[in-house]
Amino acid sequence: MTMATGRPAQIWISLRRPAITGAVGIVVAVLVLALSGVDPLRALSALVYGSLAPANIADTLNWAVPLVGMTLVAAVPLRAGIINLGGDGQMVVGALAAALTAIYLPVPGPLALVLALLAGAMAGSMLALLAAWGETRFGVPLLISSLLLGYPAAGVASYLVSGPLGDLGSGLAQTAQLPLDARLPLLAGVNGGVVLIVLLCVLVIFIDRRTVFGLETQVRGENRLFASYVGINAPLQTLRLMGFAGAIAGSVGAILVLGAFYRFIDGALLSPGYTWSGLMAALVGRGEPIASVLAGFFFAALQTGGFAMQRETSVPRVFTTMMQAVIVLVLTLRFGGRSGRHD
Amino acid sequence: MDNILEVENIEKRYGDLVANRDVNLAVRQGEIHAVMGENGAGKSTLMAILFGMIRPSAGTVRLRGKPVQFASTLDAISARIGMVHQAFKLFPSLTVWENIVFGAEPVRGALLDRKAARERVAALARTHHLDVDPDAVVGKLPIGMQQRVEILKALYRDAEILILDEPTAVLAPAERDGLLKIMRELAASGKTLLFVTHKLNEVMAVSDRVTVMRRGEVTDRMVTADTTAAAIIRAMTGREVSHEVVKPATARGRPLLEIDRLMVGNAAKPALDAVSFAVHAGEIVGIAGVAGNGQAELVDAVTGRRVIDGGTLTIAGTRANDLSLRERRGLGMAIVPEDRHDVGSVAGMPAYVNMSMGKHRAPPLSRRGLIDRAAMRRHAETLIQRFGVAIQGPDTRVGTLSGGNLQKLIVAREFDHQAPVLLVEQPTRGVDVGAIEYIHRVLVDERSAGRAVLLISSELPELLALCDRILVLYEGRIVRELAASQTDEKEIGFYMAGGKGA
């Protein structure tokens, strides 16, 4: 007869998920690297050095700014059980609105910068609200409306910058450059938008933990039927959450334009896949903001390290995408959870 | 008579939790043996062990004198034990005979022998007087018929011992009487029945002997004919529980919930057809009816889950037809829902969140949109004390609570609103005797405090004990209003079945 072991067992239960994930991740990484004929130790140390060494931390932060931002975009609605697949479109319209505001609005630079950020947030928010309204008013599942609205949004943006609003001299699908005084300053080599992203993280965590709205969001995420039974207005909640998420996505687009590219370049925002990495990070954290943001930062470090590893060894960067996928899969497995109950 | 089944010193632990401790049970061939206990007493664990669903941590099960160990339910079935679960395990889109033979089909060569299968099922139904059409599609059968299919499934596999887990919980009164009759006939034909329940009157009516459990242990064994309901309750709860509800006289006040010619559903076959009634301050009005005769639609219409297609709903003097549930609650309505796990609570969150919801938007639980967790914890602690909820503390997640305690928690939250209108659905379904007594008492207290209570219950004794008036719903209409003090189960049952009044 085995007696119950009390506290140590409890600690093991809460730690086993990260522990198993870490172990599986390392084993898979070593196996894949060894199989492809690379010294695993050398490759992994290149990965860690490339992301976290003092010389490289700015690269990681620059990658983390949009990725953590897009993590919030997915995590905020996910906390209520809503999946926002429209991050790409919301980010693109925000970026375009910010670029056009900064370029064409005849106001002094610093004011243009602030207005451009606001315009970006507004544009992203409007697109997300349109998707949310599709669900609350017409019953189109948000999963579908948010994803599908992204394609025309990106398409229209692409058309505008390759034609009417494009920088025709360059021959590329992009806008003209932003005026110098309407750009976000670099802070020690890092996109100045990092300040805004940190503030957004703090704001989201504060709302989640301290406000009535945050509590109602969690209740809805845990049990939709209960939420409506206690009188939580689900459609209004959906609109608010999506409007907020869209505003964050638009801000991320604006920050990339104002602080990294200094113009809107067609495709440059979408090709790194920030939206999807952010969605994965939010899924890992199950929408809980602190866990999601940490996961987002970890993915940013992993991906940045991947660039360095690709330079140092023959291992392609895709390796980090695979690692990310393995981690998400293991983390979302259900460990020996007893379903159903007796009596 | 010999013991066909003997359980000796069975123990089952989950970590620190002891679900069964030193359990002994002796069941004789051909008897109906009731296993009684409150929720969480360990009845279901014991049955799961007997049917091979879980393995005991210690102890022996003897079948026909020989020790057995079941690795799975298949072992139990081949040892001729059958079980009818509370939630049926049937394929709704298949026919009765297909469901019955599934997994043990008669074959000719490699092919299913449909004719033989159908005939065997029909013959089996005839021998046991279990009247059911082998070709009917199971999903279209009423619940009582589906249960017969489950019983036939076990008999088809030559079960000698039948375990019935809370079989009457889902049945209408007439179906329940039918089942009790079937149980007697099965026992008379030599089958042994293990009847798991917490309904006293059924145990008194049908069983030969009773084993009572409490907190994982057997507290008493009795011969039904030589015992009393009070003695069984004492063994179940460890104390005296009064079954009588004392209803002080109250003065009926003004109408607080008014329903006037309410229509729900399409005009050809409305789910509610011109239903009119009012619930006044200081009275409990009960809705009786066989499930599916409009109770669900009535609740949905009152809570706003369903659109009202005609007539008016008035809550505390204000027309509420087009208001959201939040606005209706704002007018002064509190609700104890039928489904306390999926609707009435959020299992993964702590008790203080569960108990604060509904009051969380206003001081003292929140100010200017910011929540005060300390105030929520204090609020929860007060309610836990006042309503005697057995829970570790306000931070405990409610998913771990037993049915009775969870119900107390929900009742505490809702009654604390002091709303003039109370909508209470199946308040004691699946709740243990002690909690039933308590919930009945607070319902009567609410009535004395001048609330208008609308009670929807499938338990006729409950309606008779608590209500001032009972309305019988049949096919979406109120066919009869009865004064609770001047009617009985028989009369209510007559109108529930569609009987026409004199």
PDB file of N, CA and C in Angstrom, chain A residues 1-6 206 208-213 215-216 218-219 222-233 236 338 341-343, chain B residues 14-16 40-44 48 57 325-326 329 335 337 341-346 348-349 357 360-361 366 369-371 373 376 413-414:
ATOM      1  N   MET A   1       0.853  -1.210   0.000  1.00  0.00           N
ATOM      2  CA  MET A   1       0.000   0.000   0.000  1.00  0.00           C
ATOM      3  C   MET A   1       0.880   1.248   0.000  1.00  0.00           C
ATOM      4  N   THR A   2       0.796   2.021  -1.045  1.00  0.00           N
ATOM      5  CA  THR A   2       1.578   3.248  -1.079  1.00  0.00           C
ATOM      6  C   THR A   2       0.797   4.362  -0.406  1.00  0.00           C
ATOM      7  N   MET A   3       1.450   5.018   0.501  1.00  0.00           N
ATOM      8  CA  MET A   3       0.794   6.138   1.159  1.00  0.00           C
ATOM      9  C   MET A   3       0.980   7.398   0.317  1.00  0.00           C
ATOM     10  N   ALA A   4       0.037   8.319   0.465  1.00  0.00           N
ATOM     11  CA  ALA A   4       0.142   9.563  -0.290  1.00  0.00           C
ATOM     12  C   ALA A   4       1.328  10.365   0.220  1.00  0.00           C
ATOM     13  N   THR A   5       1.945  11.137  -0.663  1.00  0.00           N
ATOM     14  CA  THR A   5       3.192  11.775  -0.290  1.00  0.00           C
ATOM     15  C   THR A   5       3.075  13.275  -0.074  1.00  0.00           C
ATOM     16  N   GLY A   6       1.858  13.817  -0.136  1.00  0.00           N
ATOM     17  CA  GLY A   6       1.654  15.206   0.273  1.00  0.00           C
ATOM     18  C   GLY A   6       2.405  16.233  -0.539  1.00  0.00           C
ATOM     19  N   PHE A 206      -2.458  44.479 -15.670  1.00  0.00           N
ATOM     20  CA  PHE A 206      -3.252  45.212 -14.679  1.00  0.00           C
ATOM     21  C   PHE A 206      -4.749  44.972 -14.895  1.00  0.00           C
ATOM     22  N   ASP A 208      -6.144  42.515 -16.375  1.00  0.00           N
ATOM     23  CA  ASP A 208      -6.456  41.118 -16.103  1.00  0.00           C
ATOM     24  C   ASP A 208      -6.615  40.852 -14.609  1.00  0.00           C
ATOM     25  N   ARG A 209      -5.729  41.448 -13.814  1.00  0.00           N
ATOM     26  CA  ARG A 209      -5.710  41.089 -12.396  1.00  0.00           C
ATOM     27  C   ARG A 209      -6.599  41.954 -11.529  1.00  0.00           C
ATOM     28  N   ARG A 210      -6.762  43.208 -11.924  1.00  0.00           N
ATOM     29  CA  ARG A 210      -7.350  44.143 -10.989  1.00  0.00           C
ATOM     30  C   ARG A 210      -8.734  44.657 -11.355  1.00  0.00           C
ATOM     31  N   THR A 211      -9.149  44.487 -12.595  1.00  0.00           N
ATOM     32  CA  THR A 211     -10.399  45.154 -12.973  1.00  0.00           C
ATOM     33  C   THR A 211     -11.570  44.174 -13.073  1.00  0.00           C
ATOM     34  N   VAL A 212     -12.747  44.726 -12.951  1.00  0.00           N
ATOM     35  CA  VAL A 212     -13.977  43.969 -13.140  1.00  0.00           C
ATOM     36  C   VAL A 212     -13.982  43.351 -14.544  1.00  0.00           C
ATOM     37  N   PHE A 213     -13.548  44.163 -15.513  1.00  0.00           N
ATOM     38  CA  PHE A 213     -13.535  43.682 -16.895  1.00  0.00           C
ATOM     39  C   PHE A 213     -12.625  42.456 -17.036  1.00  0.00           C
ATOM     40  N   LEU A 215     -11.751  40.322 -14.699  1.00  0.00           N
ATOM     41  CA  LEU A 215     -12.343  39.179 -13.997  1.00  0.00           C
ATOM     42  C   LEU A 215     -13.457  38.557 -14.847  1.00  0.00           C
ATOM     43  N   GLU A 216     -14.284  39.422 -15.422  1.00  0.00           N
ATOM     44  CA  GLU A 216     -15.379  38.897 -16.248  1.00  0.00           C
ATOM     45  C   GLU A 216     -14.836  38.174 -17.475  1.00  0.00           C
ATOM     46  N   GLN A 218     -12.028  36.465 -17.588  1.00  0.00           N
ATOM     47  CA  GLN A 218     -11.585  35.135 -17.160  1.00  0.00           C
ATOM     48  C   GLN A 218     -12.775  34.205 -16.919  1.00  0.00           C
ATOM     49  N   VAL A 219     -13.812  34.751 -16.321  1.00  0.00           N
ATOM     50  CA  VAL A 219     -14.997  33.928 -16.049  1.00  0.00           C
ATOM     51  C   VAL A 219     -15.573  33.411 -17.374  1.00  0.00           C
ATOM     52  N   GLU A 222     -13.506  30.647 -18.750  1.00  0.00           N
ATOM     53  CA  GLU A 222     -13.641  29.374 -18.037  1.00  0.00           C
ATOM     54  C   GLU A 222     -14.980  28.705 -18.306  1.00  0.00           C
ATOM     55  N   ASN A 223     -16.030  29.507 -18.431  1.00  0.00           N
ATOM     56  CA  ASN A 223     -17.357  28.907 -18.595  1.00  0.00           C
ATOM     57  C   ASN A 223     -18.334  29.932 -19.182  1.00  0.00           C
ATOM     58  N   ARG A 224     -18.539  29.823 -20.462  1.00  0.00           N
ATOM     59  CA  ARG A 224     -19.396  30.739 -21.202  1.00  0.00           C
ATOM     60  C   ARG A 224     -20.837  30.760 -20.675  1.00  0.00           C
ATOM     61  N   LEU A 225     -21.376  29.568 -20.380  1.00  0.00           N
ATOM     62  CA  LEU A 225     -22.766  29.493 -19.927  1.00  0.00           C
ATOM     63  C   LEU A 225     -22.941  30.203 -18.593  1.00  0.00           C
ATOM     64  N   PHE A 226     -21.984  29.975 -17.709  1.00  0.00           N
ATOM     65  CA  PHE A 226     -22.038  30.618 -16.400  1.00  0.00           C
ATOM     66  C   PHE A 226     -21.967  32.136 -16.569  1.00  0.00           C
ATOM     67  N   ALA A 227     -21.092  32.586 -17.469  1.00  0.00           N
ATOM     68  CA  ALA A 227     -20.924  34.026 -17.671  1.00  0.00           C
ATOM     69  C   ALA A 227     -22.243  34.659 -18.093  1.00  0.00           C
ATOM     70  N   SER A 228     -22.952  34.035 -19.011  1.00  0.00           N
ATOM     71  CA  SER A 228     -24.188  34.667 -19.455  1.00  0.00           C
ATOM     72  C   SER A 228     -25.255  34.535 -18.377  1.00  0.00           C
ATOM     73  N   TYR A 229     -25.202  33.464 -17.594  1.00  0.00           N
ATOM     74  CA  TYR A 229     -26.175  33.283 -16.509  1.00  0.00           C
ATOM     75  C   TYR A 229     -26.020  34.340 -15.418  1.00  0.00           C
ATOM     76  N   VAL A 230     -24.789  34.744 -15.116  1.00  0.00           N
ATOM     77  CA  VAL A 230     -24.635  35.779 -14.099  1.00  0.00           C
ATOM     78  C   VAL A 230     -24.753  37.183 -14.697  1.00  0.00           C
ATOM     79  N   GLY A 231     -25.105  37.256 -15.978  1.00  0.00           N
ATOM     80  CA  GLY A 231     -25.443  38.556 -16.536  1.00  0.00           C
ATOM     81  C   GLY A 231     -24.291  39.284 -17.203  1.00  0.00           C
ATOM     82  N   ILE A 232     -23.254  38.552 -17.618  1.00  0.00           N
ATOM     83  CA  ILE A 232     -22.176  39.198 -18.366  1.00  0.00           C
ATOM     84  C   ILE A 232     -22.637  39.319 -19.819  1.00  0.00           C
ATOM     85  N   ASN A 233     -22.527  40.535 -20.363  1.00  0.00           N
ATOM     86  CA  ASN A 233     -23.000  40.798 -21.719  1.00  0.00           C
ATOM     87  C   ASN A 233     -21.931  40.335 -22.714  1.00  0.00           C
ATOM     88  N   LEU A 236     -21.017  42.506 -26.033  1.00  0.00           N
ATOM     89  CA  LEU A 236     -20.272  43.729 -25.707  1.00  0.00           C
ATOM     90  C   LEU A 236     -18.834  43.387 -25.325  1.00  0.00           C
ATOM     91  N   ARG A 338      -7.125  13.247 -15.005  1.00  0.00           N
ATOM     92  CA  ARG A 338      -8.237  12.342 -14.839  1.00  0.00           C
ATOM     93  C   ARG A 338      -9.493  13.074 -15.269  1.00  0.00           C
ATOM     94  N   ARG A 341     -15.652  12.235 -13.109  1.00  0.00           N
ATOM     95  CA  ARG A 341     -15.448  12.042 -11.693  1.00  0.00           C
ATOM     96  C   ARG A 341     -16.398  10.961 -11.195  1.00  0.00           C
ATOM     97  N   HIS A 342     -16.045  10.454 -10.048  1.00  0.00           N
ATOM     98  CA  HIS A 342     -16.911   9.454  -9.440  1.00  0.00           C
ATOM     99  C   HIS A 342     -17.693  10.098  -8.321  1.00  0.00           C
ATOM    100  N   ASP A 343     -18.948   9.703  -8.223  1.00  0.00           N
ATOM    101  CA  ASP A 343     -19.806  10.196  -7.151  1.00  0.00           C
ATOM    102  C   ASP A 343     -20.015  11.693  -7.197  1.00  0.00           C
TER     103      ASP A 343
ATOM    104  N   TYR B  14      -7.400   7.559  -3.510  1.00  0.00           N
ATOM    105  CA  TYR B  14      -6.809   8.427  -4.527  1.00  0.00           C
ATOM    106  C   TYR B  14      -5.926   9.402  -3.781  1.00  0.00           C
ATOM    107  N   GLY B  15      -4.637   9.111  -3.738  1.00  0.00           N
ATOM    108  CA  GLY B  15      -3.766   9.978  -2.947  1.00  0.00           C
ATOM    109  C   GLY B  15      -4.224   9.978  -1.503  1.00  0.00           C
ATOM    110  N   ASP B  16      -4.483  11.156  -0.961  1.00  0.00           N
ATOM    111  CA  ASP B  16      -4.918  11.279   0.425  1.00  0.00           C
ATOM    112  C   ASP B  16      -6.389  10.920   0.603  1.00  0.00           C
ATOM    113  N   GLY B  40     -20.941  11.360  -2.542  1.00  0.00           N
ATOM    114  CA  GLY B  40     -19.603  11.299  -1.995  1.00  0.00           C
ATOM    115  C   GLY B  40     -19.441  10.241  -0.924  1.00  0.00           C
ATOM    116  N   ALA B  41     -20.465   9.414  -0.724  1.00  0.00           N
ATOM    117  CA  ALA B  41     -20.366   8.374   0.297  1.00  0.00           C
ATOM    118  C   ALA B  41     -19.526   7.195  -0.185  1.00  0.00           C
ATOM    119  N   GLY B  42     -19.290   7.129  -1.503  1.00  0.00           N
ATOM    120  CA  GLY B  42     -18.466   6.050  -2.022  1.00  0.00           C
ATOM    121  C   GLY B  42     -19.236   4.966  -2.745  1.00  0.00           C
ATOM    122  N   LYS B  43     -20.547   5.181  -2.960  1.00  0.00           N
ATOM    123  CA  LYS B  43     -21.359   4.170  -3.653  1.00  0.00           C
ATOM    124  C   LYS B  43     -20.851   3.949  -5.071  1.00  0.00           C
ATOM    125  N   SER B  44     -20.652   5.043  -5.792  1.00  0.00           N
ATOM    126  CA  SER B  44     -20.266   4.914  -7.195  1.00  0.00           C
ATOM    127  C   SER B  44     -18.889   4.291  -7.327  1.00  0.00           C
ATOM    128  N   ALA B  48     -18.111   0.969  -9.370  1.00  0.00           N
ATOM    129  CA  ALA B  48     -17.097   0.990 -10.423  1.00  0.00           C
ATOM    130  C   ALA B  48     -16.087  -0.143 -10.204  1.00  0.00           C
ATOM    131  N   SER B  57      -7.655  -0.637  -4.096  1.00  0.00           N
ATOM    132  CA  SER B  57      -6.295  -0.591  -3.556  1.00  0.00           C
ATOM    133  C   SER B  57      -6.035  -1.814  -2.679  1.00  0.00           C
ATOM    134  N   LEU B 325     -30.728  39.344 -19.739  1.00  0.00           N
ATOM    135  CA  LEU B 325     -30.758  38.663 -18.444  1.00  0.00           C
ATOM    136  C   LEU B 325     -30.215  39.591 -17.350  1.00  0.00           C
ATOM    137  N   ARG B 326     -29.185  40.355 -17.712  1.00  0.00           N
ATOM    138  CA  ARG B 326     -28.604  41.258 -16.719  1.00  0.00           C
ATOM    139  C   ARG B 326     -29.642  42.289 -16.264  1.00  0.00           C
ATOM    140  N   ARG B 329     -32.204  40.556 -14.098  1.00  0.00           N
ATOM    141  CA  ARG B 329     -31.672  40.381 -12.740  1.00  0.00           C
ATOM    142  C   ARG B 329     -31.732  41.711 -12.000  1.00  0.00           C
ATOM    143  N   ILE B 335     -31.627  33.443  -9.662  1.00  0.00           N
ATOM    144  CA  ILE B 335     -31.909  32.181 -10.339  1.00  0.00           C
ATOM    145  C   ILE B 335     -31.018  31.076  -9.793  1.00  0.00           C
ATOM    146  N   PRO B 337     -30.078  27.626 -11.142  1.00  0.00           N
ATOM    147  CA  PRO B 337     -30.299  26.878 -12.372  1.00  0.00           C
ATOM    148  C   PRO B 337     -30.266  25.372 -12.164  1.00  0.00           C
ATOM    149  N   HIS B 341     -23.327  22.481 -12.556  1.00  0.00           N
ATOM    150  CA  HIS B 341     -21.920  22.384 -12.970  1.00  0.00           C
ATOM    151  C   HIS B 341     -21.635  23.268 -14.178  1.00  0.00           C
ATOM    152  N   ASP B 342     -22.501  23.214 -15.185  1.00  0.00           N
ATOM    153  CA  ASP B 342     -22.199  23.913 -16.423  1.00  0.00           C
ATOM    154  C   ASP B 342     -22.776  25.314 -16.476  1.00  0.00           C
ATOM    155  N   VAL B 343     -23.812  25.580 -15.707  1.00  0.00           N
ATOM    156  CA  VAL B 343     -24.428  26.901 -15.756  1.00  0.00           C
ATOM    157  C   VAL B 343     -24.217  27.647 -14.440  1.00  0.00           C
ATOM    158  N   GLY B 344     -24.400  26.955 -13.336  1.00  0.00           N
ATOM    159  CA  GLY B 344     -24.454  27.633 -12.052  1.00  0.00           C
ATOM    160  C   GLY B 344     -23.122  27.951 -11.419  1.00  0.00           C
ATOM    161  N   SER B 345     -22.040  27.406 -11.951  1.00  0.00           N
ATOM    162  CA  SER B 345     -20.754  27.646 -11.307  1.00  0.00           C
ATOM    163  C   SER B 345     -19.651  27.549 -12.341  1.00  0.00           C
ATOM    164  N   VAL B 346     -18.485  28.049 -11.985  1.00  0.00           N
ATOM    165  CA  VAL B 346     -17.335  27.896 -12.854  1.00  0.00           C
ATOM    166  C   VAL B 346     -16.299  27.093 -12.075  1.00  0.00           C
ATOM    167  N   GLY B 348     -13.353  25.810 -12.455  1.00  0.00           N
ATOM    168  CA  GLY B 348     -11.917  26.064 -12.369  1.00  0.00           C
ATOM    169  C   GLY B 348     -11.551  27.300 -11.580  1.00  0.00           C
ATOM    170  N   MET B 349     -12.529  28.022 -11.064  1.00  0.00           N
ATOM    171  CA  MET B 349     -12.210  29.253 -10.352  1.00  0.00           C
ATOM    172  C   MET B 349     -12.561  29.125  -8.868  1.00  0.00           C
ATOM    173  N   MET B 357     -19.865  36.716  -8.110  1.00  0.00           N
ATOM    174  CA  MET B 357     -20.418  37.060  -9.415  1.00  0.00           C
ATOM    175  C   MET B 357     -21.869  37.519  -9.273  1.00  0.00           C
ATOM    176  N   HIS B 360     -20.360  41.687  -8.179  1.00  0.00           N
ATOM    177  CA  HIS B 360     -18.971  42.118  -8.323  1.00  0.00           C
ATOM    178  C   HIS B 360     -18.831  43.468  -9.005  1.00  0.00           C
ATOM    179  N   ARG B 361     -19.933  44.006  -9.533  1.00  0.00           N
ATOM    180  CA  ARG B 361     -19.800  45.259 -10.275  1.00  0.00           C
ATOM    181  C   ARG B 361     -20.007  46.483  -9.384  1.00  0.00           C
ATOM    182  N   SER B 366     -16.288  45.960  -5.687  1.00  0.00           N
ATOM    183  CA  SER B 366     -15.448  46.678  -6.645  1.00  0.00           C
ATOM    184  C   SER B 366     -15.773  48.157  -6.564  1.00  0.00           C
ATOM    185  N   GLY B 369     -14.610  50.214 -11.245  1.00  0.00           N
ATOM    186  CA  GLY B 369     -14.083  49.224 -12.191  1.00  0.00           C
ATOM    187  C   GLY B 369     -12.947  48.370 -11.672  1.00  0.00           C
ATOM    188  N   LEU B 370     -12.471  48.663 -10.447  1.00  0.00           N
ATOM    189  CA  LEU B 370     -11.369  47.861  -9.887  1.00  0.00           C
ATOM    190  C   LEU B 370     -11.920  46.912  -8.828  1.00  0.00           C
ATOM    191  N   ILE B 371     -11.526  45.649  -8.938  1.00  0.00           N
ATOM    192  CA  ILE B 371     -12.062  44.680  -7.990  1.00  0.00           C
ATOM    193  C   ILE B 371     -11.273  44.690  -6.689  1.00  0.00           C
ATOM    194  N   ARG B 373     -10.261  42.077  -4.126  1.00  0.00           N
ATOM    195  CA  ARG B 373     -10.276  40.641  -3.846  1.00  0.00           C
ATOM    196  C   ARG B 373     -10.462  40.343  -2.363  1.00  0.00           C
ATOM    197  N   MET B 376     -14.009  40.448  -1.670  1.00  0.00           N
ATOM    198  CA  MET B 376     -14.672  39.262  -2.233  1.00  0.00           C
ATOM    199  C   MET B 376     -14.466  38.054  -1.328  1.00  0.00           C
ATOM    200  N   ARG B 413     -25.215  32.274  -2.961  1.00  0.00           N
ATOM    201  CA  ARG B 413     -24.950  33.427  -3.819  1.00  0.00           C
ATOM    202  C   ARG B 413     -26.252  34.074  -4.289  1.00  0.00           C
ATOM    203  N   GLU B 414     -27.180  33.250  -4.748  1.00  0.00           N
ATOM    204  CA  GLU B 414     -28.389  33.795  -5.350  1.00  0.00           C
ATOM    205  C   GLU B 414     -29.318  34.398  -4.302  1.00  0.00           C
TER     206      GLU B 414
END
